[in-house]
Amino acid sequence: MNRSLHIFTLFTALLILLSGCTISYKFNGSALNYDIYKTIRVSEFPIRAALVYAPLQQTFENKLLNTITRQTRLQEVSGNSDLEMSGEITGYSLTPQSVGTDAYATETRLTITVKVKYTDHINPANDLDQSFSAYRQFDSSLMLTDVQDGLCEEICDELVDLIFNATLGNW
């Protein structure tokens, strides 16, 4: 009887412990060979869009550099480098989405587009020249100035993930 109780208690404790455990994989690391690639140069990404939101350039550039620094062992340099990333913010647009019964838009979409030129000076087959876009929708009753900072943060996070995965992540 004592042994049964001990086994039952042990089994119950094991079930409780295992029910709280999960295994997750996050594929956001770099696929670079650090014996070959040691440096990267990231140029400014000027705004070339028809609409301009001045803080966007700094927000995007900071997020891109932070991601590269956190997820790779590359040294960021200002001169000659193994890898180079440059580009421009080519789009910042607002478009009405859902239309209500009064024929006015109930939601507005903010879309940001970034053109990226990624140059691999060691293996040019990895070069990339591509545009990336991401968007967020918000209630049209809100003023853009009230939600703009938060939306730009979220959109830039998504853009940086897309760019990183297409270039340094090599997925």
Coordinates of N, CA and C in Angstrom, one line a residue:
M1 N 0.8 -1.2 0.0 CA 0.0 0.0 0.0 C 0.9 1.3 0.0
N2 N 1.9 1.3 0.8 CA 2.8 2.4 0.9 C 3.5 2.6 -0.4
R3 N 3.9 1.5 -1.0 CA 4.6 1.6 -2.3 C 3.7 2.1 -3.4
S4 N 2.4 1.7 -3.4 CA 1.5 2.2 -4.4 C 1.3 3.7 -4.3
L5 N 1.2 4.1 -3.0 CA 1.0 5.6 -2.8 C 2.2 6.3 -3.3
H6 N 3.4 5.8 -3.0 CA 4.6 6.4 -3.4 C 4.7 6.5 -5.0
I7 N 4.4 5.5 -5.7 CA 4.4 5.5 -7.1 C 3.3 6.4 -7.7
F8 N 2.1 6.4 -7.1 CA 1.1 7.3 -7.5 C 1.5 8.8 -7.3
T9 N 2.1 9.1 -6.2 CA 2.6 10.5 -5.9 C 3.6 10.9 -6.9
L10 N 4.6 10.0 -7.2 CA 5.7 10.2 -8.1 C 5.1 10.4 -9.5
F11 N 4.2 9.6 -9.9 CA 3.6 9.7 -11.2 C 2.8 11.0 -11.4
T12 N 2.0 11.4 -10.4 CA 1.3 12.6 -10.4 C 2.2 13.8 -10.5
A13 N 3.3 13.8 -9.7 CA 4.2 14.9 -9.7 C 4.9 15.0 -11.1
L14 N 5.2 13.9 -11.7 CA 5.8 13.9 -13.0 C 4.9 14.4 -14.1
L15 N 3.6 14.1 -14.0 CA 2.6 14.6 -14.9 C 2.4 16.1 -14.8
I16 N 2.4 16.6 -13.6 CA 2.3 18.0 -13.3 C 3.5 18.8 -13.9
L17 N 4.7 18.2 -13.7 CA 5.9 18.8 -14.2 C 5.9 18.9 -15.8
L18 N 5.6 17.7 -16.4 CA 5.6 17.6 -17.8 C 4.5 18.5 -18.5
S19 N 3.4 18.6 -17.8 CA 2.3 19.4 -18.4 C 2.7 20.9 -18.6
G20 N 3.6 21.4 -17.8 CA 4.1 22.8 -17.9 C 5.2 22.9 -18.9
C21 N 5.7 21.9 -19.5 CA 6.9 21.9 -20.4 C 6.4 21.9 -21.8
T22 N 7.0 22.8 -22.6 CA 6.8 22.8 -24.0 C 8.1 23.0 -24.7
I23 N 8.2 22.5 -25.9 CA 9.4 22.6 -26.7 C 9.0 23.6 -27.9
S24 N 9.8 24.6 -28.0 CA 9.6 25.5 -29.1 C 10.9 25.8 -29.8
Y25 N 10.7 26.0 -31.1 CA 11.9 26.3 -32.0 C 11.6 27.7 -32.6
K26 N 12.6 28.5 -32.6 CA 12.5 29.9 -33.2 C 13.6 30.0 -34.2
F27 N 13.2 30.1 -35.5 CA 14.2 30.1 -36.6 C 14.5 31.6 -36.9
N28 N 15.2 32.2 -36.0 CA 15.6 33.6 -36.3 C 17.1 33.8 -36.2
G29 N 17.8 32.8 -36.1 CA 19.3 32.9 -36.1 C 19.8 33.1 -37.5
S30 N 21.1 33.3 -37.5 CA 21.8 33.5 -38.8 C 22.3 32.2 -39.3
A31 N 22.4 32.1 -40.6 CA 22.9 30.9 -41.3 C 24.2 31.1 -41.9
L32 N 25.0 32.0 -41.3 CA 26.3 32.4 -41.8 C 27.4 31.5 -41.3
N33 N 28.4 31.4 -42.1 CA 29.7 30.7 -41.7 C 30.6 31.8 -41.2
Y34 N 30.8 31.8 -39.9 CA 31.6 32.9 -39.3 C 33.1 32.7 -39.5
D35 N 33.5 31.6 -40.1 CA 34.9 31.5 -40.5 C 35.2 32.3 -41.7
I36 N 34.1 32.5 -42.5 CA 34.2 33.3 -43.8 C 33.7 34.7 -43.6
Y37 N 32.6 34.9 -43.0 CA 31.9 36.2 -42.9 C 32.2 36.8 -41.5
K38 N 32.8 38.0 -41.5 CA 33.1 38.6 -40.2 C 32.6 40.0 -40.1
T39 N 32.4 40.7 -41.2 CA 32.0 42.1 -41.2 C 30.8 42.4 -42.0
I40 N 30.0 43.5 -41.7 CA 28.9 43.9 -42.5 C 28.9 45.5 -42.4
R41 N 28.5 46.1 -43.5 CA 28.3 47.5 -43.5 C 26.8 47.7 -43.8
V42 N 26.2 48.5 -43.0 CA 24.8 48.9 -43.1 C 24.7 50.4 -43.4
S43 N 24.3 50.7 -44.6 CA 24.2 52.1 -45.0 C 22.8 52.7 -44.5
E44 N 22.7 54.0 -44.6 CA 21.5 54.7 -44.2 C 20.4 54.2 -45.2
F45 N 19.1 54.3 -44.7 CA 18.0 54.0 -45.6 C 17.1 55.3 -45.6
P46 N 17.5 56.2 -46.6 CA 16.7 57.4 -46.7 C 15.3 57.2 -47.1
I47 N 14.4 58.2 -46.7 CA 13.0 58.1 -47.1 C 12.9 58.7 -48.5
R48 N 12.4 57.9 -49.5 CA 12.1 58.4 -50.8 C 10.6 58.3 -51.2
A49 N 9.8 58.2 -50.2 CA 8.4 58.0 -50.4 C 7.7 59.4 -50.6
A50 N 6.5 59.4 -51.2 CA 5.8 60.6 -51.5 C 5.4 61.2 -50.1
L51 N 4.9 60.4 -49.2 CA 4.6 60.9 -47.8 C 5.8 60.6 -47.0
V52 N 6.1 61.5 -46.1 CA 7.3 61.4 -45.3 C 6.9 61.5 -43.8
Y53 N 7.3 60.5 -43.0 CA 7.2 60.5 -41.6 C 8.6 60.5 -41.0
A54 N 9.2 61.6 -40.7 CA 10.6 61.8 -40.4 C 11.2 60.7 -39.4
P55 N 10.5 60.4 -38.3 CA 11.1 59.4 -37.4 C 11.2 58.0 -38.0
L56 N 10.6 57.7 -39.1 CA 10.6 56.4 -39.6 C 12.0 55.9 -40.0
Q57 N 12.8 56.7 -40.6 CA 14.1 56.3 -41.0 C 15.0 55.9 -39.8
Q58 N 15.0 56.6 -38.8 CA 15.8 56.3 -37.6 C 15.2 55.0 -36.9
T59 N 13.9 54.9 -36.8 CA 13.3 53.7 -36.2 C 13.7 52.5 -37.0
F60 N 13.5 52.5 -38.3 CA 13.9 51.4 -39.1 C 15.4 51.0 -39.0
E61 N 16.2 52.0 -39.2 CA 17.7 51.7 -39.1 C 18.1 51.1 -37.8
N62 N 17.6 51.7 -36.7 CA 17.9 51.2 -35.4 C 17.4 49.7 -35.2
K63 N 16.2 49.4 -35.6 CA 15.7 48.1 -35.5 C 16.6 47.1 -36.4
L64 N 16.9 47.5 -37.5 CA 17.7 46.6 -38.4 C 19.1 46.4 -37.8
L65 N 19.8 47.4 -37.3 CA 21.1 47.2 -36.7 C 21.0 46.4 -35.4
N66 N 20.0 46.6 -34.6 CA 19.8 45.9 -33.4 C 19.6 44.4 -33.7
T67 N 18.8 44.1 -34.7 CA 18.6 42.7 -35.1 C 19.9 42.0 -35.5
I68 N 20.6 42.7 -36.4 CA 21.9 42.2 -36.9 C 22.8 41.9 -35.7
T69 N 22.9 42.9 -34.8 CA 23.8 42.7 -33.7 C 23.4 41.6 -32.8
R70 N 22.1 41.5 -32.5 CA 21.6 40.4 -31.6 C 21.7 39.1 -32.2
Q71 N 21.4 38.9 -33.5 CA 21.3 37.6 -34.1 C 22.5 37.1 -34.9
T72 N 23.5 37.9 -35.0 CA 24.7 37.5 -35.7 C 25.9 37.8 -34.9
R73 N 27.1 37.3 -35.3 CA 28.3 37.7 -34.7 C 29.1 38.6 -35.6
L74 N 28.5 39.2 -36.6 CA 29.1 40.1 -37.5 C 29.5 41.4 -36.9
Q75 N 30.6 41.9 -37.3 CA 31.1 43.2 -36.8 C 30.6 44.3 -37.8
E76 N 29.9 45.3 -37.3 CA 29.5 46.4 -38.1 C 30.6 47.4 -38.4
V77 N 30.9 47.6 -39.6 CA 32.0 48.5 -40.0 C 31.5 49.6 -41.0
S78 N 32.3 50.6 -41.1 CA 31.9 51.7 -42.0 C 32.7 51.6 -43.4
G79 N 33.7 50.8 -43.5 CA 34.5 50.7 -44.7 C 34.2 49.4 -45.4
N80 N 35.3 48.8 -46.0 CA 35.2 47.6 -46.7 C 34.6 46.5 -45.8
S81 N 33.8 45.6 -46.3 CA 33.1 44.6 -45.5 C 32.9 43.4 -46.3
D82 N 32.6 42.3 -45.7 CA 32.3 41.0 -46.3 C 30.8 41.1 -46.9
L83 N 30.0 41.7 -46.1 CA 28.6 41.9 -46.5 C 28.2 43.3 -46.5
E84 N 27.2 43.7 -47.3 CA 26.8 45.1 -47.3 C 25.3 45.2 -47.5
M85 N 24.6 46.0 -46.7 CA 23.2 46.2 -46.9 C 22.9 47.7 -47.0
S86 N 22.2 48.0 -48.1 CA 21.8 49.4 -48.3 C 20.4 49.5 -48.9
G87 N 19.8 50.6 -49.0 CA 18.5 50.7 -49.5 C 17.8 52.0 -49.2
E88 N 16.5 52.0 -49.4 CA 15.7 53.2 -49.2 C 14.3 52.9 -48.8
I89 N 13.6 53.7 -48.1 CA 12.2 53.6 -47.8 C 11.5 54.2 -48.9
T90 N 10.8 53.4 -49.7 CA 10.2 53.9 -51.0 C 8.7 54.1 -50.9
G91 N 8.1 53.6 -49.8 CA 6.7 53.7 -49.7 C 6.2 54.0 -48.3
Y92 N 5.3 54.9 -48.1 CA 4.6 55.2 -46.8 C 3.3 55.7 -47.3
S93 N 2.3 54.7 -47.2 CA 1.0 55.1 -47.8 C -0.2 54.7 -46.9
L94 N -1.2 55.5 -47.0 CA -2.5 55.2 -46.3 C -3.5 54.9 -47.4
T95 N -4.3 53.8 -47.1 CA -5.4 53.5 -48.1 C -6.6 53.1 -47.2
P96 N -7.8 53.6 -47.7 CA -9.0 53.2 -47.0 C -9.3 51.7 -47.2
Q97 N -9.8 51.0 -46.2 CA -10.1 49.6 -46.3 C -11.6 49.4 -46.2
S98 N -12.1 48.8 -45.2 CA -13.5 48.5 -45.0 C -14.4 49.8 -45.1
V99 N -15.5 49.6 -45.8 CA -16.4 50.7 -46.0 C -17.7 50.5 -45.2
G100 N -18.1 51.4 -44.4 CA -19.3 51.3 -43.5 C -20.5 51.6 -44.3
T101 N -21.7 51.5 -43.7 CA -23.0 51.7 -44.3 C -23.1 53.2 -44.7
D102 N -22.3 54.1 -44.1 CA -22.4 55.5 -44.5 C -21.4 55.8 -45.7
A103 N -20.9 54.8 -46.3 CA -19.9 55.0 -47.4 C -18.6 55.6 -47.1
Y104 N -18.3 55.7 -45.8 CA -17.0 56.1 -45.3 C -16.2 54.9 -44.9
A105 N -14.8 55.0 -45.0 CA -14.0 53.9 -44.6 C -14.0 53.8 -43.1
T106 N -14.1 52.5 -42.7 CA -14.1 52.3 -41.2 C -12.7 51.9 -40.7
E107 N -11.8 51.5 -41.7 CA -10.5 51.1 -41.4 C -9.5 51.7 -42.4
T108 N -8.3 52.0 -42.0 CA -7.3 52.6 -42.9 C -6.1 51.7 -42.8
R109 N -5.4 51.5 -43.9 CA -4.2 50.6 -43.9 C -3.0 51.5 -44.1
L110 N -2.0 51.4 -43.2 CA -0.7 52.1 -43.3 C 0.3 51.0 -43.8
T111 N 0.8 51.3 -45.0 CA 1.8 50.4 -45.6 C 3.1 51.0 -45.8
I112 N 4.2 50.3 -45.4 CA 5.6 50.8 -45.5 C 6.3 49.8 -46.4
T113 N 7.0 50.4 -47.4 CA 7.8 49.6 -48.3 C 9.3 50.0 -48.3
V114 N 10.2 49.0 -48.2 CA 11.6 49.3 -48.1 C 12.3 48.5 -49.2
K115 N 13.1 49.2 -50.0 CA 13.9 48.5 -51.1 C 15.3 48.2 -50.5
V116 N 15.7 47.0 -50.6 CA 17.0 46.6 -50.0 C 17.9 46.0 -51.0
K117 N 19.1 46.5 -51.0 CA 20.2 45.9 -51.8 C 21.2 45.2 -50.8
Y118 N 21.3 43.9 -50.9 CA 22.2 43.1 -50.1 C 23.3 42.6 -51.0
T119 N 24.5 42.9 -50.6 CA 25.7 42.5 -51.4 C 26.6 41.6 -50.6
D120 N 26.8 40.4 -51.1 CA 27.8 39.5 -50.5 C 29.1 39.5 -51.3
H121 N 30.1 40.2 -50.8 CA 31.3 40.4 -51.5 C 32.1 39.1 -51.6
I122 N 31.8 38.1 -50.9 CA 32.5 36.8 -51.0 C 31.8 35.9 -51.9
N123 N 30.5 35.8 -51.9 CA 29.8 34.9 -52.8 C 28.6 35.7 -53.4
P124 N 28.9 36.3 -54.6 CA 27.8 37.2 -55.2 C 26.5 36.4 -55.5
A125 N 26.5 35.1 -55.5 CA 25.3 34.4 -55.8 C 24.2 34.7 -54.7
N126 N 24.7 35.2 -53.5 CA 23.8 35.5 -52.4 C 23.2 36.9 -52.5
D127 N 23.7 37.7 -53.5 CA 23.2 39.1 -53.6 C 21.7 39.1 -53.8
L128 N 21.1 40.2 -53.3 CA 19.7 40.4 -53.3 C 19.3 41.8 -53.6
D129 N 18.4 42.1 -54.4 CA 17.9 43.5 -54.7 C 16.4 43.3 -54.7
Q130 N 15.7 43.7 -53.6 CA 14.3 43.3 -53.5 C 13.6 44.4 -52.6
S131 N 12.3 44.5 -52.9 CA 11.5 45.4 -52.0 C 10.6 44.5 -51.1
F132 N 10.5 45.0 -49.9 CA 9.7 44.4 -48.8 C 8.6 45.3 -48.3
S133 N 7.4 44.8 -48.1 CA 6.3 45.7 -47.6 C 5.6 45.0 -46.5
A134 N 5.1 45.8 -45.6 CA 4.3 45.3 -44.5 C 3.3 46.4 -44.1
Y135 N 2.2 46.0 -43.5 CA 1.2 47.0 -43.2 C 0.5 46.6 -41.9
R136 N -0.2 47.6 -41.4 CA -1.1 47.5 -40.2 C -2.4 48.3 -40.5
Q137 N -3.5 47.8 -40.1 CA -4.8 48.5 -40.2 C -5.2 49.1 -38.9
F138 N -5.8 50.2 -39.0 CA -6.3 50.9 -37.8 C -7.7 51.5 -38.0
D139 N -8.4 51.7 -37.0 CA -9.8 52.2 -37.1 C -9.7 53.7 -37.6
S140 N -10.5 53.9 -38.6 CA -10.5 55.2 -39.3 C -11.0 56.4 -38.4
S141 N -11.6 56.0 -37.3 CA -12.0 57.1 -36.4 C -10.9 57.6 -35.6
L142 N -9.7 57.0 -35.6 CA -8.5 57.4 -34.9 C -7.7 58.3 -35.8
M143 N -7.1 59.3 -35.1 CA -6.2 60.2 -35.9 C -4.8 59.4 -36.1
L144 N -4.3 59.6 -37.3 CA -3.1 58.9 -37.6 C -2.0 59.4 -36.6
T145 N -1.9 60.6 -36.3 CA -0.9 61.1 -35.4 C -1.0 60.4 -34.0
D146 N -2.1 59.9 -33.6 CA -2.2 59.2 -32.3 C -1.7 57.7 -32.4
V147 N -1.8 57.1 -33.6 CA -1.4 55.7 -33.7 C -0.1 55.5 -34.5
Q148 N 0.4 56.5 -35.1 CA 1.5 56.4 -36.1 C 2.7 55.8 -35.5
D149 N 3.2 56.3 -34.3 CA 4.4 55.7 -33.7 C 4.3 54.2 -33.5
G150 N 3.2 53.8 -32.9 CA 3.0 52.4 -32.6 C 3.0 51.5 -33.8
L151 N 2.2 52.0 -34.8 CA 2.1 51.3 -36.1 C 3.5 51.1 -36.8
C152 N 4.2 52.2 -36.8 CA 5.5 52.2 -37.4 C 6.5 51.2 -36.7
E153 N 6.4 51.2 -35.4 CA 7.2 50.2 -34.6 C 6.9 48.8 -35.1
E154 N 5.6 48.5 -35.1 CA 5.2 47.1 -35.5 C 5.6 46.8 -36.9
I155 N 5.3 47.7 -37.8 CA 5.6 47.4 -39.2 C 7.1 47.3 -39.4
C156 N 7.9 48.1 -38.8 CA 9.4 48.0 -38.9 C 9.9 46.7 -38.3
D157 N 9.3 46.2 -37.2 CA 9.7 44.9 -36.7 C 9.4 43.8 -37.7
E158 N 8.3 43.9 -38.4 CA 8.0 42.8 -39.4 C 8.9 43.0 -40.6
L159 N 9.1 44.2 -41.1 CA 10.0 44.4 -42.2 C 11.5 43.9 -41.9
V160 N 12.0 44.2 -40.7 CA 13.3 43.8 -40.3 C 13.4 42.2 -40.3
D161 N 12.3 41.6 -39.8 CA 12.3 40.1 -39.8 C 12.3 39.6 -41.2
L162 N 11.5 40.2 -42.1 CA 11.5 39.7 -43.5 C 12.9 39.9 -44.2
I163 N 13.5 41.0 -43.9 CA 14.7 41.4 -44.6 C 15.8 40.5 -44.0
F164 N 15.9 40.3 -42.7 CA 16.9 39.4 -42.1 C 16.8 38.0 -42.6
N165 N 15.6 37.5 -42.6 CA 15.4 36.1 -43.1 C 15.8 35.9 -44.6
A166 N 15.5 36.9 -45.4 CA 15.9 36.8 -46.8 C 17.3 37.0 -47.1
T167 N 18.1 37.6 -46.2 CA 19.5 37.9 -46.4 C 20.4 37.1 -45.5
L168 N 20.5 37.6 -44.3 CA 21.4 36.9 -43.3 C 20.9 35.6 -42.7
G169 N 19.6 35.5 -42.6 CA 19.0 34.3 -42.1 C 19.1 33.2 -43.2
N170 N 19.0 33.6 -44.4 CA 19.2 32.6 -45.6 C 18.2 31.5 -45.5
W171 N 16.9 31.8 -45.1 CA 15.9 30.7 -45.1 C 15.3 30.6 -46.4

